[in-house]
Coordinates of C-alpha atoms and ligand atoms in Angstrom, one line a residue:
M1 CA -3.9 -9.0 20.6
F2 CA -3.3 -10.1 17.0
S3 CA -1.8 -7.6 14.9
D4 CA -1.5 -9.1 11.5
R5 CA -5.0 -8.0 10.5
V6 CA -6.6 -4.7 11.5
Q7 CA -9.6 -2.8 10.3
I8 CA -9.4 1.0 10.1
N9 CA -11.2 4.0 8.5
I10 CA -9.2 6.3 6.4
R11 CA -10.3 9.8 5.4
S12 CA -8.6 12.4 3.2
G13 CA -8.9 16.1 3.9
K14 CA -11.7 18.2 2.5
G15 CA -10.7 20.9 0.1
G16 CA -11.0 24.5 1.6
D17 CA -13.8 26.6 0.1
G18 CA -13.0 29.5 -2.2
H19 CA -13.6 32.9 -0.6
V20 CA -15.9 35.7 -1.6
S21 CA -14.6 39.2 -0.8
F22 CA -14.1 42.6 -2.4
R23 CA -11.3 45.1 -2.3
R24 CA -11.9 47.9 0.2
E25 CA -9.7 50.8 -0.6
L26 CA -10.0 54.4 0.4
Y27 CA -11.5 56.4 -2.5
V28 CA -12.4 53.2 -4.4
P29 CA -16.1 52.8 -4.1
N30 CA -16.5 49.3 -5.6
G31 CA -13.2 47.4 -5.4
G32 CA -13.0 44.2 -7.5
P33 CA -13.4 40.7 -6.1
D34 CA -10.4 39.5 -4.2
G35 CA -11.5 36.3 -2.5
G36 CA -8.6 33.7 -2.6
D37 CA -8.7 30.0 -3.3
G38 CA -9.2 27.3 -0.7
G39 CA -6.3 25.0 0.2
N40 CA -6.2 21.4 -1.0
G41 CA -7.2 18.7 1.5
G42 CA -4.4 16.3 2.6
D43 CA -3.8 12.9 1.1
V44 CA -3.9 9.5 2.9
I45 CA -0.5 7.9 2.1
F46 CA 0.8 4.4 3.1
E47 CA 4.5 3.9 3.4
V48 CA 6.6 0.8 4.0
D49 CA 8.8 1.2 7.0
P50 CA 11.5 -1.5 7.3
G51 CA 11.7 -0.9 11.0
I52 CA 8.2 -2.2 11.6
S53 CA 7.2 -5.8 11.6
T54 CA 3.6 -5.9 12.8
L55 CA 0.4 -3.9 12.5
A56 CA 0.2 -3.5 16.3
D57 CA 0.4 0.3 16.1
F58 CA -3.0 0.4 14.4
R59 CA -4.7 -1.3 17.4
H60 CA -5.1 1.9 19.3
K61 CA -6.9 4.1 16.9
R62 CA -9.8 3.5 14.5
T63 CA -9.8 6.5 12.2
Y64 CA -6.9 8.1 10.4
A65 CA -7.7 11.4 8.8
A66 CA -5.6 13.8 6.8
G67 CA -6.0 17.6 7.4
D68 CA -8.7 19.6 5.8
G69 CA -7.8 22.5 3.5
K70 CA -8.5 26.0 4.9
E71 CA -10.8 28.5 3.3
G72 CA -9.3 31.1 1.1
G73 CA -9.1 34.7 2.5
K74 CA -9.6 38.2 1.5
Q75 CA -6.9 40.1 -0.4
R76 CA -6.4 37.0 -2.7
R77 CA -5.0 34.9 0.2
H78 CA -4.7 31.2 -0.5
G79 CA -6.1 28.9 2.2
K80 CA -3.5 26.7 3.9
S81 CA -3.4 23.1 2.5
G82 CA -4.4 20.3 4.8
D83 CA -1.5 18.0 6.1
D84 CA -1.1 14.6 4.5
I85 CA -1.3 11.7 6.8
V86 CA 1.4 9.0 6.3
L87 CA 0.6 5.6 7.7
K88 CA 3.7 3.4 8.2
V89 CA 3.2 -0.3 7.6
P90 CA 5.5 -3.3 7.5
E91 CA 6.5 -4.6 4.1
G92 CA 4.1 -7.1 2.8
T93 CA 1.0 -5.3 4.1
I94 CA -2.0 -5.7 1.8
I95 CA -4.7 -3.0 1.9
R96 CA -8.1 -4.3 1.2
D97 CA -11.4 -2.6 0.8
L98 CA -13.7 -3.7 3.6
E99 CA -16.9 -3.6 1.7
T100 CA -15.8 -5.6 -1.4
G101 CA -12.9 -7.5 0.0
K102 CA -10.9 -6.4 -3.1
I103 CA -7.2 -5.5 -2.9
I104 CA -6.5 -1.8 -3.1
A105 CA -2.7 -2.0 -2.8
D106 CA 0.0 -4.4 -2.0
M107 CA 2.7 -2.7 0.0
S108 CA 5.6 -4.9 -1.0
G109 CA 8.5 -4.6 -3.4
S110 CA 10.8 -2.2 -1.7
P111 CA 11.5 -0.6 1.6
G112 CA 10.2 3.0 1.6
L113 CA 7.6 2.3 -1.0
R114 CA 4.8 4.9 -0.9
K115 CA 1.3 4.8 -2.3
T116 CA -1.4 7.5 -2.1
I117 CA -4.6 5.7 -1.4
L118 CA -7.0 8.6 -1.1
H119 CA -6.3 12.1 -2.5
G120 CA -7.5 15.1 -0.6
G121 CA -10.3 17.2 -2.1
K122 CA -9.2 20.1 -4.3
G123 CA -9.6 23.5 -2.8
G124 CA -12.4 25.7 -4.4
I125 CA -11.4 28.8 -6.3
G126 CA -12.1 32.2 -4.9
N127 CA -14.2 34.9 -6.5
M128 CA -11.1 36.7 -7.6
H129 CA -11.1 34.4 -10.6
F130 CA -14.7 35.3 -11.6
A131 CA -14.1 38.9 -12.5
T132 CA -15.0 39.1 -16.1
S133 CA -15.8 42.2 -18.0
V134 CA -19.5 41.4 -17.9
M135 CA -19.7 40.3 -14.3
Q136 CA -17.5 42.7 -12.4
A137 CA -18.5 41.8 -8.9
P138 CA -19.3 38.1 -8.5
R139 CA -20.7 37.0 -5.2
Y140 CA -19.7 33.5 -6.1
A141 CA -16.8 31.2 -5.3
K142 CA -16.4 27.5 -5.6
P143 CA -16.7 25.2 -2.6
G144 CA -13.8 22.8 -1.9
K145 CA -14.2 19.2 -3.1
P146 CA -15.4 16.8 -0.4
A147 CA -13.2 14.4 1.6
L148 CA -13.1 10.8 0.7
E149 CA -13.6 8.2 3.4
R150 CA -13.3 4.4 3.3
A151 CA -13.1 1.5 5.6
V152 CA -10.1 -0.7 4.8
V153 CA -8.5 -3.9 6.2
L154 CA -4.8 -4.1 6.6
E155 CA -3.4 -7.6 6.3
L156 CA 0.1 -8.7 6.8
K157 CA 1.4 -11.5 4.6
C158 CA 5.0 -12.1 5.6
M159 CA 7.7 -11.8 3.1
A160 CA 9.7 -14.9 3.7
D161 CA 11.0 -17.2 1.0
V162 CA 10.5 -20.4 3.0
G163 CA 7.9 -21.2 5.6
L164 CA 8.0 -23.7 8.5
I165 CA 4.6 -25.3 8.8
G166 CA 3.1 -28.1 10.9
F167 CA 1.0 -28.9 13.9
P168 CA 1.5 -27.0 17.1
N169 CA 4.4 -28.1 19.3
V170 CA 6.3 -30.0 16.7
G171 CA 9.3 -27.8 17.0
K172 CA 9.0 -25.1 14.3
S173 CA 10.2 -22.3 16.5
T174 CA 13.0 -24.4 17.8
F175 CA 14.1 -25.0 14.2
L176 CA 14.1 -21.3 13.4
S177 CA 16.1 -20.5 16.6
R178 CA 18.8 -23.0 15.7
V179 CA 19.5 -21.8 12.2
T180 CA 19.0 -18.0 12.4
H181 CA 19.5 -15.3 15.0
A182 CA 15.8 -15.1 15.6
Q183 CA 14.7 -15.8 19.2
P184 CA 11.2 -17.0 19.1
K185 CA 9.4 -18.2 22.2
I186 CA 9.7 -21.9 22.6
A187 CA 7.5 -23.9 25.0
N188 CA 6.0 -27.3 25.5
Y189 CA 2.4 -26.3 24.8
H190 CA 0.2 -25.6 21.7
F191 CA 0.0 -22.2 20.1
T192 CA 3.2 -20.8 21.7
T193 CA 3.7 -18.9 18.5
L194 CA 1.0 -16.5 17.5
H195 CA 2.8 -14.3 14.9
P196 CA 5.3 -15.4 12.3
N197 CA 8.9 -15.0 13.3
L198 CA 11.4 -14.3 10.6
G199 CA 15.0 -15.1 10.5
V200 CA 17.7 -15.0 7.8
V201 CA 19.4 -18.3 7.0
D202 CA 23.1 -17.4 6.3
F203 CA 25.1 -20.3 4.9
G204 CA 28.3 -18.3 5.5
D205 CA 29.7 -19.2 2.1
H206 CA 29.1 -15.9 0.4
Q207 CA 26.2 -17.4 -1.5
D208 CA 22.6 -16.1 -1.1
G209 CA 20.8 -17.2 2.0
F210 CA 17.0 -16.9 2.4
V211 CA 14.4 -15.6 4.8
L212 CA 12.8 -18.3 6.8
A213 CA 9.5 -17.9 8.7
D214 CA 8.2 -19.8 11.6
I215 CA 4.5 -19.9 11.1
P216 CA 2.1 -20.5 13.9
G217 CA 0.8 -24.1 14.3
L218 CA -2.0 -25.3 12.1
I219 CA -4.7 -27.7 13.1
E220 CA -7.5 -29.7 11.5
N221 CA -10.1 -27.3 10.0
A222 CA -7.6 -24.4 10.0
S223 CA -9.0 -23.6 6.5
Q224 CA -12.4 -23.1 8.1
G225 CA -10.8 -20.6 10.5
E226 CA -10.3 -23.1 13.4
G227 CA -7.5 -22.1 15.8
L228 CA -7.1 -18.7 13.9
G229 CA -6.3 -20.8 10.9
H230 CA -7.1 -18.1 8.3
R231 CA -4.7 -15.6 9.9
F232 CA -2.0 -18.2 10.0
L233 CA -2.5 -19.6 6.5
Q234 CA -2.4 -16.1 5.0
H235 CA 1.3 -15.9 5.9
I236 CA 2.1 -18.9 3.8
E237 CA 0.8 -17.4 0.6
R238 CA 3.9 -15.5 -0.3
T239 CA 6.4 -18.1 0.6
R240 CA 8.0 -20.1 -2.2
Y241 CA 8.9 -23.3 -0.4
L242 CA 7.6 -25.1 2.7
I243 CA 9.5 -27.1 5.3
H244 CA 6.8 -29.3 6.8
V245 CA 7.9 -30.2 10.4
V246 CA 6.4 -33.3 12.0
D247 CA 7.0 -34.9 15.4
G248 CA 8.7 -38.1 14.4
A249 CA 8.8 -39.4 18.0
G250 CA 5.0 -39.3 18.2
I251 CA 5.1 -37.6 21.6
E252 CA 1.5 -36.6 21.4
G253 CA 0.5 -40.0 20.1
R254 CA -0.1 -39.0 16.5
D255 CA 1.2 -40.5 13.4
P256 CA 3.5 -38.3 11.2
Y257 CA 2.0 -39.5 8.0
D258 CA -1.6 -38.6 9.2
D259 CA -0.3 -35.2 10.4
I260 CA 1.2 -34.4 7.0
C261 CA -2.0 -35.4 5.2
T262 CA -4.2 -33.4 7.6
I263 CA -2.1 -30.2 7.1
N264 CA -1.9 -30.6 3.4
H265 CA -5.6 -31.0 3.2
E266 CA -6.0 -27.7 5.1
L267 CA -3.6 -26.0 2.6
S268 CA -5.6 -27.1 -0.4
S269 CA -8.9 -26.2 1.2
Y270 CA -7.6 -22.7 1.8
S271 CA -6.2 -22.2 -1.6
P272 CA -5.1 -24.4 -4.5
Q273 CA -1.9 -22.3 -4.8
L274 CA -0.9 -23.2 -1.3
A275 CA -1.2 -26.9 -2.0
E276 CA 1.1 -26.5 -5.0
K277 CA 4.0 -25.1 -3.1
P278 CA 6.8 -27.5 -3.0
Q279 CA 7.6 -29.1 0.4
V280 CA 10.3 -31.0 2.2
I281 CA 9.6 -33.0 5.3
A282 CA 11.6 -32.5 8.5
L283 CA 11.0 -35.5 10.7
N284 CA 11.8 -33.9 14.0
K285 CA 12.6 -35.0 17.6
M286 CA 14.7 -37.9 16.3
D287 CA 16.9 -37.5 19.4
L288 CA 14.2 -39.3 21.3
L289 CA 14.4 -42.4 19.1
P290 CA 17.2 -45.0 19.0
E291 CA 19.2 -45.1 15.8
V292 CA 17.5 -48.1 14.3
E293 CA 14.0 -46.7 15.0
R294 CA 14.9 -43.5 13.2
K295 CA 15.8 -45.3 10.1
R296 CA 12.7 -47.4 10.2
V297 CA 10.3 -44.5 10.9
S298 CA 11.8 -42.3 8.2
E299 CA 11.9 -45.0 5.5
E300 CA 8.4 -46.0 6.2
L301 CA 7.2 -42.4 6.0
Q302 CA 9.1 -41.8 2.7
E303 CA 7.5 -44.9 1.3
R304 CA 3.9 -43.9 2.4
L305 CA 4.5 -40.4 0.9
G306 CA 5.1 -42.0 -2.5
G307 CA 8.8 -42.9 -2.3
D308 CA 11.0 -41.0 -4.7
A309 CA 7.9 -39.3 -6.2
G310 CA 6.9 -37.8 -2.9
P311 CA 8.5 -35.0 -0.9
R312 CA 11.9 -35.8 0.5
V313 CA 12.0 -36.8 4.1
F314 CA 14.9 -35.7 6.4
C315 CA 15.6 -37.0 9.9
V316 CA 16.4 -34.0 12.1
S317 CA 16.6 -33.0 15.7
C318 CA 16.0 -29.4 16.6
A319 CA 17.2 -30.2 20.1
T320 CA 20.7 -31.2 18.9
S321 CA 20.6 -29.4 15.5
E322 CA 21.3 -32.7 13.8
G323 CA 20.2 -32.7 10.1
L324 CA 18.9 -29.1 10.0
W325 CA 21.6 -27.9 7.6
D326 CA 21.0 -30.8 5.3
V327 CA 17.4 -29.7 5.0
L328 CA 18.4 -26.1 4.4
S329 CA 21.0 -26.9 1.8
Y330 CA 18.5 -29.1 0.0
V331 CA 15.9 -26.2 0.1
R332 CA 18.5 -23.8 -1.2
G333 CA 19.2 -26.0 -4.2
Q334 CA 15.5 -26.3 -4.9
L335 CA 15.0 -22.5 -4.7
A336 CA 17.9 -21.9 -7.1
S337 CA 16.1 -24.0 -9.7
M338 CA 12.8 -22.2 -9.2
Q339 CA 11.6 -18.9 -10.7
Q340 CA 12.6 -16.0 -8.6
D341 CA 9.5 -13.9 -8.9
R342 CA 8.1 -12.8 -5.6
I343 CA 4.3 -12.8 -5.5
V344 CA 3.1 -9.2 -5.5
Y345 CA -0.7 -8.8 -5.7
E346 CA -2.2 -6.6 -8.3
S347 CA -4.6 -3.8 -7.3
E348 CA -8.2 -4.8 -8.0
F349 CA -10.0 -1.9 -6.7
S350 CA -9.6 1.9 -6.6
P351 CA -11.5 3.5 -3.7
E352 CA -11.3 6.8 -5.5
D353 CA -13.0 5.6 -8.6
E354 CA -15.7 4.0 -6.5
L355 CA -16.3 7.0 -4.3
I356 CA -16.4 9.4 -7.1
R357 CA -18.4 7.2 -9.4
D358 CA -21.0 6.6 -6.7
E359 CA -22.3 10.1 -6.9
L360 CA -22.8 10.3 -10.6
P361 CA -26.2 9.5 -12.2
F362 CA -27.1 7.1 -15.0
T363 CA -30.2 5.9 -16.7
V364 CA -31.3 2.6 -18.3
T365 CA -34.2 3.0 -20.8
R366 CA -36.0 1.1 -23.5
K367 CA -36.9 2.7 -26.8
K368 CA -38.4 0.9 -29.8
G369 CA -37.2 -2.5 -28.6
E370 CA -33.6 -1.3 -28.0
F371 CA -31.9 -0.4 -24.8
Y372 CA -29.9 2.6 -23.8
I373 CA -27.5 2.9 -20.9
E374 CA -26.4 6.5 -20.5
G375 CA -25.2 9.1 -18.1
P376 CA -22.1 10.6 -16.6
R377 CA -21.4 7.5 -14.5
I378 CA -21.2 5.4 -17.6
E379 CA -19.2 7.9 -19.5
K380 CA -16.7 8.1 -16.7
M381 CA -16.4 4.4 -16.5
L382 CA -15.8 4.1 -20.3
G383 CA -13.3 6.9 -20.0
Y384 CA -10.9 4.7 -18.1
T385 CA -11.8 1.3 -19.4
N386 CA -10.4 -0.3 -22.5
L387 CA -13.1 -2.5 -23.9
E388 CA -10.7 -4.0 -26.4
S389 CA -8.7 -5.7 -23.7
E390 CA -9.9 -8.8 -21.9
K391 CA -9.4 -7.3 -18.5
G392 CA -11.2 -4.1 -19.5
F393 CA -14.1 -6.0 -20.8
L394 CA -14.3 -8.1 -17.7
F395 CA -14.3 -4.9 -15.6
F396 CA -17.1 -3.5 -17.8
Q397 CA -19.2 -6.6 -17.2
D398 CA -18.6 -6.4 -13.4
F399 CA -19.5 -2.7 -13.6
L400 CA -22.9 -3.5 -15.2
R401 CA -23.6 -6.1 -12.6
D402 CA -22.4 -4.2 -9.6
N403 CA -24.4 -1.1 -10.5
G404 CA -27.6 -3.1 -10.9
I405 CA -27.7 -2.4 -14.7
N406 CA -28.1 -6.0 -15.7
D407 CA -31.1 -6.3 -13.3
E408 CA -32.6 -3.2 -14.7
L409 CA -32.2 -4.5 -18.3
I410 CA -33.9 -7.7 -17.3
R411 CA -36.7 -5.8 -15.6
L412 CA -37.2 -3.9 -18.8
G413 CA -37.6 -7.2 -20.6
V414 CA -34.3 -7.6 -22.5
Q415 CA -34.0 -10.7 -24.6
E416 CA -31.0 -12.6 -25.9
G417 CA -29.7 -10.9 -29.0
D418 CA -31.3 -7.5 -28.3
T419 CA -29.3 -4.4 -29.1
V420 CA -28.0 -2.5 -26.1
H421 CA -26.4 1.0 -26.6
V422 CA -23.9 2.0 -24.0
C423 CA -23.1 5.6 -24.7
S424 CA -21.5 5.4 -28.2
Y425 CA -21.0 1.6 -28.1
D426 CA -23.5 -1.0 -29.3
F427 CA -23.7 -4.5 -27.9
E428 CA -25.8 -7.5 -28.4
Y429 CA -27.2 -8.8 -25.2
Y430 CA -26.3 -12.2 -24.0
E431 CA -26.7 -13.7 -20.5
Ligands
LIG1 N1 13.3 -33.7 22.4 C1 13.1 -32.8 21.5 N2 12.3 -31.8 21.8 C2 12.1 -30.8 20.9 C3 12.7 -30.8 19.6 N3 12.3 -29.8 18.9 C4 11.4 -29.1 19.7 N4 11.3 -29.7 20.9 C5 10.5 -29.3 22.1 O1 9.1 -29.3 21.6 C6 8.4 -28.2 22.3 C7 7.7 -27.4 21.3 O2 8.7 -26.7 20.5 P1 8.4 -25.3 19.7 O3 9.6 -25.0 18.9 O4 7.9 -24.3 20.6 O5 7.2 -25.9 18.8 P2 6.3 -25.1 17.7 O6 6.1 -26.0 16.6 O7 6.9 -23.8 17.4 O8 4.9 -24.9 18.5 P3 3.8 -23.8 18.3 O9 4.4 -22.5 18.3 O10 2.9 -24.0 19.4 O11 3.1 -24.1 17.0 C8 9.4 -27.5 23.1 O12 9.3 -28.0 24.5 C9 10.7 -27.9 22.5 O13 11.8 -27.8 23.4 C10 13.6 -31.9 19.3 O14 14.2 -32.1 18.3 N5 13.7 -32.9 20.3
LIG2 MG1 6.3 -21.9 17.7

């Protein structure tokens, strides 16, 4: 039912095997080798499609595989390459590795953005390449490289500038419907909205508007996952500003100040960055209160939130649209004074490195009180790690830990200050 988080398996195509065959010609007793190369396996590619807004299409199928390369043929025929598979996702989709939870790619930045996540295996070469003067009739061709397969989680973090947050039923969707062309479902019960709805706020004065998102209602313990809290909170991560909507008429018998504190507590429990996002308060349903009451309620709330030092409180009514544009103009002014950078997540994990690295061996040994970490897996890692940079060194340390190398050193009796040789590098060991 929910399509902002799905788990799928992706698999690239296997490379086709090289072929072994020999020329058969009339009057030529031993024709030379003529086995062709195998085709390359297809890649798994993700592409941002501006026409898609949810991950719902991924509900129906579990595994997405690119085509395998075909085997080479006789008479030097090249095997057909496997077809790539292109998975179309909405902008803002994050591809995460299921096993480690790390980010493989953030599909945001531009419509049409394409990223190859798993390359197909290379085709093996046919025996036609092995005809040397010494070995005229090789019965040998290379097999294609294997396919790569990985379980990933797709997660949609919506790409809005400003998010409407608050308890269920306070009027967030009504707010969005009044100020944009979006037509979210509005109803007098909790959790009417289950996916964010986006709308463009257009001020009609040739100045930039912004994208506003109506985010599903949050409740106490949302940060612990209550009421699908995690899925809902993830949508707030990329917004730059929050409009915190509260029911100022207290229809459900709650106090607006307590509601604000509860939601803000959930934001900070989920992530400190969320708690730091600037907010403005939209004290809604003011049409239900007499004029004097409105003033009293809003002034009291502003006071309890810290007066001028706290977030600004606006009296609004989504029913009559009163005050909504005051809130939006204020937010636009605030956005203009903020840094423009959109949050794009860096890739933390390369499934290809992981999958290829897994197969390579390494050893950890002790000789004359010194320790040696060696082997192709280590060399490969050093080949793409810059130990001089902080990031590279951190990666190196994680690598030693994740591959059980630290544990192995400890088992061999390593002490503080001992020398550890990692291929051609020497280190002193410290916890
Ligand atoms: N009187 C009055 N009713 C309002 C106002 N704003 C919203 N409502 C009503 O409050 C109810 C809930 O509105 P929604 O916009 O669906 O609330 P929501 O915050 O999106 O709720 P969830 O999607 O469940 O989180 C509906 O019956 C609206 O008609 C308002 O300003 N005044
Ligand atoms: Mg709603």
